[in-house]
Each structure stands twice: as C-alpha cells, then as structure tokens.
Amino acid sequence: MQIKSQKTFFSGIMFTCVGAAFALGAVNYNVGSAARMGPGYFPLIVGALLTLLGLVVIATAFAGPTSDGEPVGKIAWKPLGFIIGANLLFGILLAGLRSIGLPAMGLILAIYALVIVACMAGANFSMKLSLVLATVLAIGSYLTFIVGLKLQFQVWPTFITG
C-alpha cells in the first residue's frame, strides 16, 4: 500500500490521536448511560466519533486520486508561534501571574491582546482592522458571558476598578 496523499494521511493521524486522547480522558469521569449521562459521556462519544472520522480519513489517503502524493509542506513557525503565544498571553492576562507579581488584567484587555497578537500571524497585519475585530469580540464576549450567562470574573484590570 502506498500513501497517495500525505496531507490527508497526517490530518487523519491528527484526528485519530486527538479523538483517542479525549475518549481516554473521558473514562476518568462518570460516563453514565444514554438515559442518565454523566460528565464523561459527551467527551467519550465525541472522542470516539473523532477517532472513527480520523480512521476514515486515513483510509482515504491510500485510495485518493492524486498521483503526486501531495507532500506535506514545511511548518509555518511564525504563525504557529504567534497563535500559541496569543493564547498563552490571553490566559496570563486574564488570570494574572502571581509568580512575577502580574495582577489579573481582566477580560477586555486580555481579548485586545489576544486579537492583536493573533492577527500578527497573518501575512497582512493591520492594526486598525485588529482593533475593530478586538472591539467586536470584546463587546460580544461581555454581552455573552457577563450579561447573558452572568459569569463572575474580572472584566477590567484592578488598577481601573479598584
């Protein structure tokens, strides 16, 4: 058997690994039954379905119509670094980092930092567009989580709210 599409094969491997990890992690919780679902039921089912989907994708990599094999390109390190860094920065700003004395900066500032850093991953970075996107996301997040769901977490930095 020969892999006809490397991209399809490796994406199937990724789906299978992520699905299997979720399914295995879900068995640590009470799964329950279809009539009385426990906290592990949904992650187990989704993980199993994702694993099955990954196996189907892997199988199609061997039967695809491409003859060149669609080789996997090189890893785009710059966008990968910006996206991972944006998520880490969001978590640090949202919760703070006590080990270095950084207080929680709140939801709004964390969203602005997340969007600006994540937009730097693209080829055409525009600060104006990033600020517009961050504003829409911040307003939507505030309305959804604070107003709609009534979740209790810090919205603004401590030095602003006191």
CSV table of C-alpha atoms in Angstrom, one decimal:
chain,number,residue,atom,x,y,z
A,1,MET,CA,0.0,0.0,0.0
A,2,GLN,CA,1.2,3.4,-0.8
A,3,ILE,CA,0.1,6.7,0.7
A,4,LYS,CA,-1.4,8.7,-2.2
A,5,SER,CA,-1.9,11.9,-0.1
A,6,GLN,CA,0.4,12.8,2.7
A,7,LYS,CA,-1.8,15.7,3.8
A,8,THR,CA,-4.8,13.5,4.1
A,9,PHE,CA,-2.9,10.8,5.9
A,10,PHE,CA,-1.3,13.1,8.5
A,11,SER,CA,-4.6,15.0,9.1
A,12,GLY,CA,-6.3,11.6,9.7
A,13,ILE,CA,-3.5,10.8,12.2
A,14,MET,CA,-4.1,14.1,14.0
A,15,PHE,CA,-7.9,13.5,14.2
A,16,THR,CA,-7.3,9.9,15.4
A,17,CYS,CA,-4.9,11.0,18.1
A,18,VAL,CA,-7.0,13.9,19.4
A,19,GLY,CA,-10.1,11.8,19.4
A,20,ALA,CA,-8.5,8.9,21.2
A,21,ALA,CA,-7.0,11.3,23.8
A,22,PHE,CA,-10.4,12.8,24.5
A,23,ALA,CA,-12.1,9.4,24.7
A,24,LEU,CA,-9.4,8.0,27.1
A,25,GLY,CA,-9.6,11.2,29.2
A,26,ALA,CA,-13.4,10.9,29.4
A,27,VAL,CA,-13.3,7.4,31.0
A,28,ASN,CA,-11.8,9.1,34.1
A,29,TYR,CA,-15.2,10.7,34.7
A,30,ASN,CA,-18.5,9.0,35.4
A,31,VAL,CA,-19.8,8.2,31.9
A,32,GLY,CA,-23.3,7.0,32.8
A,33,SER,CA,-25.7,5.8,30.2
A,34,ALA,CA,-27.7,7.4,27.3
A,35,ALA,CA,-30.6,7.8,29.7
A,36,ARG,CA,-28.6,9.3,32.6
A,37,MET,CA,-25.5,10.9,31.1
A,38,GLY,CA,-22.6,11.6,33.3
A,39,PRO,CA,-19.9,14.3,32.8
A,40,GLY,CA,-17.8,11.9,30.7
A,41,TYR,CA,-20.5,10.8,28.3
A,42,PHE,CA,-20.3,13.6,25.8
A,43,PRO,CA,-16.4,13.8,25.6
A,44,LEU,CA,-16.4,10.0,25.2
A,45,ILE,CA,-18.9,10.0,22.3
A,46,VAL,CA,-17.2,12.9,20.6
A,47,GLY,CA,-13.8,11.4,21.1
A,48,ALA,CA,-14.9,8.1,19.7
A,49,LEU,CA,-16.6,9.8,16.7
A,50,LEU,CA,-13.5,11.9,16.0
A,51,THR,CA,-11.3,8.8,16.2
A,52,LEU,CA,-13.6,7.0,13.8
A,53,LEU,CA,-13.5,10.0,11.4
A,54,GLY,CA,-9.7,10.0,11.6
A,55,LEU,CA,-9.5,6.4,10.6
A,56,VAL,CA,-11.8,7.0,7.7
A,57,VAL,CA,-9.6,10.0,6.6
A,58,ILE,CA,-6.5,7.8,6.9
A,59,ALA,CA,-8.2,5.1,4.7
A,60,THR,CA,-9.0,7.7,2.0
A,61,ALA,CA,-5.3,8.7,2.0
A,62,PHE,CA,-4.5,5.3,0.5
A,63,ALA,CA,-7.3,5.5,-2.1
A,64,GLY,CA,-7.1,9.1,-3.2
A,65,PRO,CA,-7.0,10.1,-6.9
A,66,THR,CA,-3.7,12.1,-6.6
A,67,SER,CA,-0.6,10.6,-8.0
A,68,ASP,CA,1.9,13.2,-6.8
A,69,GLY,CA,1.2,12.3,-3.1
A,70,GLU,CA,0.5,15.9,-2.0
A,71,PRO,CA,3.6,16.2,0.2
A,72,VAL,CA,3.3,18.0,3.5
A,73,GLY,CA,4.9,21.4,3.3
A,74,LYS,CA,7.3,22.9,5.8
A,75,ILE,CA,5.9,24.0,9.2
A,76,ALA,CA,5.0,27.7,9.3
A,77,TRP,CA,6.8,28.5,12.5
A,78,LYS,CA,6.0,32.3,12.6
A,79,PRO,CA,2.2,31.9,12.5
A,80,LEU,CA,2.3,28.9,14.8
A,81,GLY,CA,4.3,30.9,17.4
A,82,PHE,CA,2.0,33.9,17.2
A,83,ILE,CA,-1.1,31.9,17.6
A,84,ILE,CA,0.2,29.8,20.5
A,85,GLY,CA,1.7,33.0,22.1
A,86,ALA,CA,-1.6,34.8,21.7
A,87,ASN,CA,-3.4,32.1,23.6
A,88,LEU,CA,-0.8,32.0,26.4
A,89,LEU,CA,-0.9,35.8,26.7
A,90,PHE,CA,-4.7,35.7,26.9
A,91,GLY,CA,-4.5,33.2,29.8
A,92,ILE,CA,-1.8,35.1,31.6
A,93,LEU,CA,-3.6,38.5,31.3
A,94,LEU,CA,-7.0,37.1,32.2
A,95,ALA,CA,-5.8,35.3,35.4
A,96,GLY,CA,-2.6,37.1,36.2
A,97,LEU,CA,0.7,35.6,37.0
A,98,ARG,CA,1.4,35.8,40.8
A,99,SER,CA,5.0,34.4,40.5
A,100,ILE,CA,6.1,37.7,38.8
A,101,GLY,CA,3.6,39.9,40.5
A,102,LEU,CA,1.4,40.5,37.5
A,103,PRO,CA,-2.3,41.0,38.6
A,104,ALA,CA,-5.2,39.9,36.5
A,105,MET,CA,-5.8,42.4,33.7
A,106,GLY,CA,-9.4,41.3,33.0
A,107,LEU,CA,-11.4,40.1,30.1
A,108,ILE,CA,-11.4,43.2,27.9
A,109,LEU,CA,-7.6,43.8,28.0
A,110,ALA,CA,-6.9,40.1,27.5
A,111,ILE,CA,-9.1,40.0,24.4
A,112,TYR,CA,-7.4,43.0,22.9
A,113,ALA,CA,-4.0,41.4,23.5
A,114,LEU,CA,-5.2,38.1,22.1
A,115,VAL,CA,-6.6,39.6,18.9
A,116,ILE,CA,-3.7,41.9,18.2
A,117,VAL,CA,-1.0,39.2,18.7
A,118,ALA,CA,-3.0,36.5,16.8
A,119,CYS,CA,-3.6,39.0,13.8
A,120,MET,CA,0.2,39.4,13.6
A,121,ALA,CA,0.3,35.8,12.4
A,122,GLY,CA,-1.2,36.7,9.1
A,123,ALA,CA,0.6,38.0,6.1
A,124,ASN,CA,-1.2,41.3,6.0
A,125,PHE,CA,-1.3,42.8,9.5
A,126,SER,CA,-3.5,45.8,10.0
A,127,MET,CA,-3.6,47.4,13.5
A,128,LYS,CA,-6.9,49.2,12.6
A,129,LEU,CA,-8.6,46.0,11.5
A,130,SER,CA,-7.2,44.2,14.6
A,131,LEU,CA,-8.7,46.9,16.9
A,132,VAL,CA,-12.1,46.7,15.2
A,133,LEU,CA,-12.1,42.9,15.4
A,134,ALA,CA,-11.0,43.1,19.1
A,135,THR,CA,-13.7,45.6,19.9
A,136,VAL,CA,-16.4,43.4,18.3
A,137,LEU,CA,-15.1,40.4,20.1
A,138,ALA,CA,-14.8,42.2,23.5
A,139,ILE,CA,-18.4,43.5,23.3
A,140,GLY,CA,-19.7,40.2,22.2
A,141,SER,CA,-17.9,38.3,24.9
A,142,TYR,CA,-19.0,40.8,27.6
A,143,LEU,CA,-22.6,40.5,26.5
A,144,THR,CA,-22.5,36.7,26.3
A,145,PHE,CA,-20.5,35.8,29.4
A,146,ILE,CA,-21.1,38.7,31.8
A,147,VAL,CA,-24.6,39.9,30.9
A,148,GLY,CA,-26.2,36.8,29.3
A,149,LEU,CA,-24.6,33.9,31.4
A,150,LYS,CA,-23.9,36.1,34.5
A,151,LEU,CA,-20.5,34.6,35.0
A,152,GLN,CA,-18.4,36.2,37.7
A,153,PHE,CA,-14.9,37.1,36.6
A,154,GLN,CA,-12.8,40.2,36.3
A,155,VAL,CA,-13.7,42.4,33.3
A,156,TRP,CA,-11.3,45.3,33.8
A,157,PRO,CA,-7.8,45.5,35.4
A,158,THR,CA,-7.7,46.0,39.1
A,159,PHE,CA,-6.0,49.4,38.8
A,160,ILE,CA,-9.1,50.7,36.9
A,161,THR,CA,-11.8,49.1,39.1
A,162,GLY,CA,-10.1,49.4,42.4
